Amino acid sequence: WYSGNNLISSSPGDTYNKSQGPLASYGQMGDSGSPLFAYDSLSEKWSLAGVTLHNNGVNGQKNNWLLLPEDYIKNIITADFDPIISFNKNSKEHMS
């Protein structure tokens, strides 16, 4: 579990306030761990910036997201995949 104490917060109970920007949203129960994407203007693409940590619902006063370093995210994704299995039609493959 990563805990770098890097948090950002929003005020979801005020979703329609212009200061929230064009992509304002709020979390619901069960949304913990949902992705937070940010637009990287240098690479000109959307990137995974963090995950929903906790929220106080539609009329709540706060949503919190845990910001995760890019290398941490890549390491977690890499660890979730098994190595590629290459098959050779001339040899027998045994799976255990």
mmCIF file with all atom_site columns, C-alpha atoms in Angstrom:
data_model
loop_
_atom_site.group_PDB
_atom_site.id
_atom_site.type_symbol
_atom_site.label_atom_id
_atom_site.label_alt_id
_atom_site.label_comp_id
_atom_site.label_asym_id
_atom_site.label_entity_id
_atom_site.label_seq_id
_atom_site.pdbx_PDB_ins_code
_atom_site.Cartn_x
_atom_site.Cartn_y
_atom_site.Cartn_z
_atom_site.occupancy
_atom_site.B_iso_or_equiv
_atom_site.pdbx_formal_charge
_atom_site.auth_seq_id
_atom_site.auth_comp_id
_atom_site.auth_asym_id
_atom_site.auth_atom_id
_atom_site.pdbx_PDB_model_num
ATOM 1  C CA . TRP A 1 1  ? 0.000   0.000   0.000   1.00 0.00 ? 1  TRP A CA 1
ATOM 2  C CA . TYR A 1 2  ? 1.391   3.389   -1.004  1.00 0.00 ? 2  TYR A CA 1
ATOM 3  C CA . SER A 1 3  ? 0.988   6.330   1.327   1.00 0.00 ? 3  SER A CA 1
ATOM 4  C CA . GLY A 1 4  ? 2.925   9.365   0.210   1.00 0.00 ? 4  GLY A CA 1
ATOM 5  C CA . ASN A 1 5  ? 0.476   11.720  1.924   1.00 0.00 ? 5  ASN A CA 1
ATOM 6  C CA . ASN A 1 6  ? -0.099  13.485  -1.390  1.00 0.00 ? 6  ASN A CA 1
ATOM 7  C CA . LEU A 1 7  ? -3.776  14.410  -1.453  1.00 0.00 ? 7  LEU A CA 1
ATOM 8  C CA . ILE A 1 8  ? -5.960  16.731  -3.440  1.00 0.00 ? 8  ILE A CA 1
ATOM 9  C CA . SER A 1 9  ? -9.489  17.651  -2.425  1.00 0.00 ? 9  SER A CA 1
ATOM 10 C CA . SER A 1 10 ? -12.575 19.118  -4.054  1.00 0.00 ? 10 SER A CA 1
ATOM 11 C CA . SER A 1 11 ? -15.930 20.354  -2.798  1.00 0.00 ? 11 SER A CA 1
ATOM 12 C CA . PRO A 1 12 ? -18.424 18.048  -4.543  1.00 0.00 ? 12 PRO A CA 1
ATOM 13 C CA . GLY A 1 13 ? -21.428 19.633  -2.850  1.00 0.00 ? 13 GLY A CA 1
ATOM 14 C CA . ASP A 1 14 ? -20.658 22.643  -5.022  1.00 0.00 ? 14 ASP A CA 1
ATOM 15 C CA . THR A 1 15 ? -20.295 20.787  -8.344  1.00 0.00 ? 15 THR A CA 1
ATOM 16 C CA . TYR A 1 16 ? -21.908 23.522  -10.449 1.00 0.00 ? 16 TYR A CA 1
ATOM 17 C CA . ASN A 1 17 ? -19.662 26.290  -9.131  1.00 0.00 ? 17 ASN A CA 1
ATOM 18 C CA . LYS A 1 18 ? -17.516 27.552  -12.033 1.00 0.00 ? 18 LYS A CA 1
ATOM 19 C CA . SER A 1 19 ? -14.397 27.295  -9.866  1.00 0.00 ? 19 SER A CA 1
ATOM 20 C CA . GLN A 1 20 ? -14.769 23.488  -10.048 1.00 0.00 ? 20 GLN A CA 1
ATOM 21 C CA . GLY A 1 21 ? -13.977 23.560  -13.778 1.00 0.00 ? 21 GLY A CA 1
ATOM 22 C CA . PRO A 1 22 ? -15.625 21.691  -16.668 1.00 0.00 ? 22 PRO A CA 1
ATOM 23 C CA . LEU A 1 23 ? -15.049 18.167  -15.330 1.00 0.00 ? 23 LEU A CA 1
ATOM 24 C CA . ALA A 1 24 ? -16.274 18.504  -11.750 1.00 0.00 ? 24 ALA A CA 1
ATOM 25 C CA . SER A 1 25 ? -17.658 15.348  -10.198 1.00 0.00 ? 25 SER A CA 1
ATOM 26 C CA . TYR A 1 26 ? -18.278 13.699  -6.869  1.00 0.00 ? 26 TYR A CA 1
ATOM 27 C CA . GLY A 1 27 ? -17.792 10.218  -5.530  1.00 0.00 ? 27 GLY A CA 1
ATOM 28 C CA . GLN A 1 28 ? -20.300 7.766   -4.152  1.00 0.00 ? 28 GLN A CA 1
ATOM 29 C CA . MET A 1 29 ? -20.021 4.830   -1.774  1.00 0.00 ? 29 MET A CA 1
ATOM 30 C CA . GLY A 1 30 ? -17.992 2.132   -3.496  1.00 0.00 ? 30 GLY A CA 1
ATOM 31 C CA . ASP A 1 31 ? -15.955 4.575   -5.598  1.00 0.00 ? 31 ASP A CA 1
ATOM 32 C CA . SER A 1 32 ? -12.796 4.238   -3.492  1.00 0.00 ? 32 SER A CA 1
ATOM 33 C CA . GLY A 1 33 ? -9.919  3.245   -5.742  1.00 0.00 ? 33 GLY A CA 1
ATOM 34 C CA . SER A 1 34 ? -11.566 4.729   -8.852  1.00 0.00 ? 34 SER A CA 1
ATOM 35 C CA . PRO A 1 35 ? -9.112  6.514   -11.146 1.00 0.00 ? 35 PRO A CA 1
ATOM 36 C CA . LEU A 1 36 ? -8.392  10.218  -11.223 1.00 0.00 ? 36 LEU A CA 1
ATOM 37 C CA . PHE A 1 37 ? -7.130  11.310  -14.623 1.00 0.00 ? 37 PHE A CA 1
ATOM 38 C CA . ALA A 1 38 ? -5.234  14.514  -15.351 1.00 0.00 ? 38 ALA A CA 1
ATOM 39 C CA . TYR A 1 39 ? -4.362  16.071  -18.686 1.00 0.00 ? 39 TYR A CA 1
ATOM 40 C CA . ASP A 1 40 ? -0.595  16.341  -19.171 1.00 0.00 ? 40 ASP A CA 1
ATOM 41 C CA . SER A 1 41 ? -0.101  19.400  -21.369 1.00 0.00 ? 41 SER A CA 1
ATOM 42 C CA . LEU A 1 42 ? 3.566   18.516  -21.998 1.00 0.00 ? 42 LEU A CA 1
ATOM 43 C CA . SER A 1 43 ? 2.891   15.051  -23.427 1.00 0.00 ? 43 SER A CA 1
ATOM 44 C CA . GLU A 1 44 ? -0.575  16.132  -24.647 1.00 0.00 ? 44 GLU A CA 1
ATOM 45 C CA . LYS A 1 45 ? -2.369  13.093  -23.231 1.00 0.00 ? 45 LYS A CA 1
ATOM 46 C CA . TRP A 1 46 ? -4.524  12.054  -20.299 1.00 0.00 ? 46 TRP A CA 1
ATOM 47 C CA . SER A 1 47 ? -2.663  10.208  -17.555 1.00 0.00 ? 47 SER A CA 1
ATOM 48 C CA . LEU A 1 48 ? -3.642  8.337   -14.423 1.00 0.00 ? 48 LEU A CA 1
ATOM 49 C CA . ALA A 1 49 ? -2.807  10.710  -11.570 1.00 0.00 ? 49 ALA A CA 1
ATOM 50 C CA . GLY A 1 50 ? -4.266  8.925   -8.566  1.00 0.00 ? 50 GLY A CA 1
ATOM 51 C CA . VAL A 1 51 ? -7.227  7.150   -7.028  1.00 0.00 ? 51 VAL A CA 1
ATOM 52 C CA . THR A 1 52 ? -10.321 8.114   -5.061  1.00 0.00 ? 52 THR A CA 1
ATOM 53 C CA . LEU A 1 53 ? -9.447  7.837   -1.399  1.00 0.00 ? 53 LEU A CA 1
ATOM 54 C CA . HIS A 1 54 ? -12.750 8.763   0.213   1.00 0.00 ? 54 HIS A CA 1
ATOM 55 C CA . ASN A 1 55 ? -15.722 11.039  -0.235  1.00 0.00 ? 55 ASN A CA 1
ATOM 56 C CA . ASN A 1 56 ? -18.757 12.385  1.537   1.00 0.00 ? 56 ASN A CA 1
ATOM 57 C CA . GLY A 1 57 ? -21.370 11.746  -1.168  1.00 0.00 ? 57 GLY A CA 1
ATOM 58 C CA . VAL A 1 58 ? -23.406 14.074  -3.379  1.00 0.00 ? 58 VAL A CA 1
ATOM 59 C CA . ASN A 1 59 ? -23.996 16.792  -0.808  1.00 0.00 ? 59 ASN A CA 1
ATOM 60 C CA . GLY A 1 60 ? -20.709 16.233  0.963   1.00 0.00 ? 60 GLY A CA 1
ATOM 61 C CA . GLN A 1 61 ? -18.154 18.922  1.448   1.00 0.00 ? 61 GLN A CA 1
ATOM 62 C CA . LYS A 1 62 ? -15.110 16.982  0.338   1.00 0.00 ? 62 LYS A CA 1
ATOM 63 C CA . ASN A 1 63 ? -13.714 14.370  -2.040  1.00 0.00 ? 63 ASN A CA 1
ATOM 64 C CA . ASN A 1 64 ? -10.116 13.272  -1.515  1.00 0.00 ? 64 ASN A CA 1
ATOM 65 C CA . TRP A 1 65 ? -7.831  11.629  -4.027  1.00 0.00 ? 65 TRP A CA 1
ATOM 66 C CA . LEU A 1 66 ? -4.486  10.018  -3.309  1.00 0.00 ? 66 LEU A CA 1
ATOM 67 C CA . LEU A 1 67 ? -1.921  11.127  -5.878  1.00 0.00 ? 67 LEU A CA 1
ATOM 68 C CA . LEU A 1 68 ? 0.388   8.325   -6.939  1.00 0.00 ? 68 LEU A CA 1
ATOM 69 C CA . PRO A 1 69 ? 3.832   8.646   -8.560  1.00 0.00 ? 69 PRO A CA 1
ATOM 70 C CA . GLU A 1 70 ? 3.881   7.441   -12.162 1.00 0.00 ? 70 GLU A CA 1
ATOM 71 C CA . ASP A 1 71 ? 6.610   4.859   -11.485 1.00 0.00 ? 71 ASP A CA 1
ATOM 72 C CA . TYR A 1 72 ? 4.561   3.387   -8.610  1.00 0.00 ? 72 TYR A CA 1
ATOM 73 C CA . ILE A 1 73 ? 1.517   2.999   -10.887 1.00 0.00 ? 73 ILE A CA 1
ATOM 74 C CA . LYS A 1 74 ? 3.620   1.369   -13.630 1.00 0.00 ? 74 LYS A CA 1
ATOM 75 C CA . ASN A 1 75 ? 5.178   -1.075  -11.138 1.00 0.00 ? 75 ASN A CA 1
ATOM 76 C CA . ILE A 1 76 ? 1.761   -2.135  -9.818  1.00 0.00 ? 76 ILE A CA 1
ATOM 77 C CA . ILE A 1 77 ? 0.409   -2.669  -13.349 1.00 0.00 ? 77 ILE A CA 1
ATOM 78 C CA . THR A 1 78 ? 3.516   -4.634  -14.380 1.00 0.00 ? 78 THR A CA 1
ATOM 79 C CA . ALA A 1 79 ? 3.283   -6.850  -11.289 1.00 0.00 ? 79 ALA A CA 1
ATOM 80 C CA . ASP A 1 80 ? -0.329  -7.731  -12.152 1.00 0.00 ? 80 ASP A CA 1
ATOM 81 C CA . PHE A 1 81 ? 0.610   -9.399  -15.447 1.00 0.00 ? 81 PHE A CA 1
ATOM 82 C CA . ASP A 1 82 ? 2.248   -12.765 -15.995 1.00 0.00 ? 82 ASP A CA 1
ATOM 83 C CA . PRO A 1 83 ? 5.056   -13.058 -18.524 1.00 0.00 ? 83 PRO A CA 1
ATOM 84 C CA . ILE A 1 84 ? 4.101   -13.694 -22.149 1.00 0.00 ? 84 ILE A CA 1
ATOM 85 C CA . ILE A 1 85 ? 3.889   -17.383 -23.044 1.00 0.00 ? 85 ILE A CA 1
ATOM 86 C CA . SER A 1 86 ? 5.288   -18.193 -26.474 1.00 0.00 ? 86 SER A CA 1
ATOM 87 C CA . PHE A 1 87 ? 4.061   -21.380 -28.100 1.00 0.00 ? 87 PHE A CA 1
ATOM 88 C CA . ASN A 1 88 ? 6.080   -23.418 -30.534 1.00 0.00 ? 88 ASN A CA 1
ATOM 89 C CA . LYS A 1 89 ? 3.959   -25.715 -32.709 1.00 0.00 ? 89 LYS A CA 1
ATOM 90 C CA . ASN A 1 90 ? 6.783   -28.276 -32.785 1.00 0.00 ? 90 ASN A CA 1
ATOM 91 C CA . SER A 1 91 ? 7.061   -28.726 -29.007 1.00 0.00 ? 91 SER A CA 1
ATOM 92 C CA . LYS A 1 92 ? 4.704   -29.854 -26.287 1.00 0.00 ? 92 LYS A CA 1
ATOM 93 C CA . GLU A 1 93 ? 3.595   -27.251 -23.788 1.00 0.00 ? 93 GLU A CA 1
ATOM 94 C CA . HIS A 1 94 ? 2.943   -28.287 -20.215 1.00 0.00 ? 94 HIS A CA 1
ATOM 95 C CA . MET A 1 95 ? 1.000   -26.088 -17.847 1.00 0.00 ? 95 MET A CA 1
ATOM 96 C CA . SER A 1 96 ? 0.986   -26.785 -14.127 1.00 0.00 ? 96 SER A CA 1
#
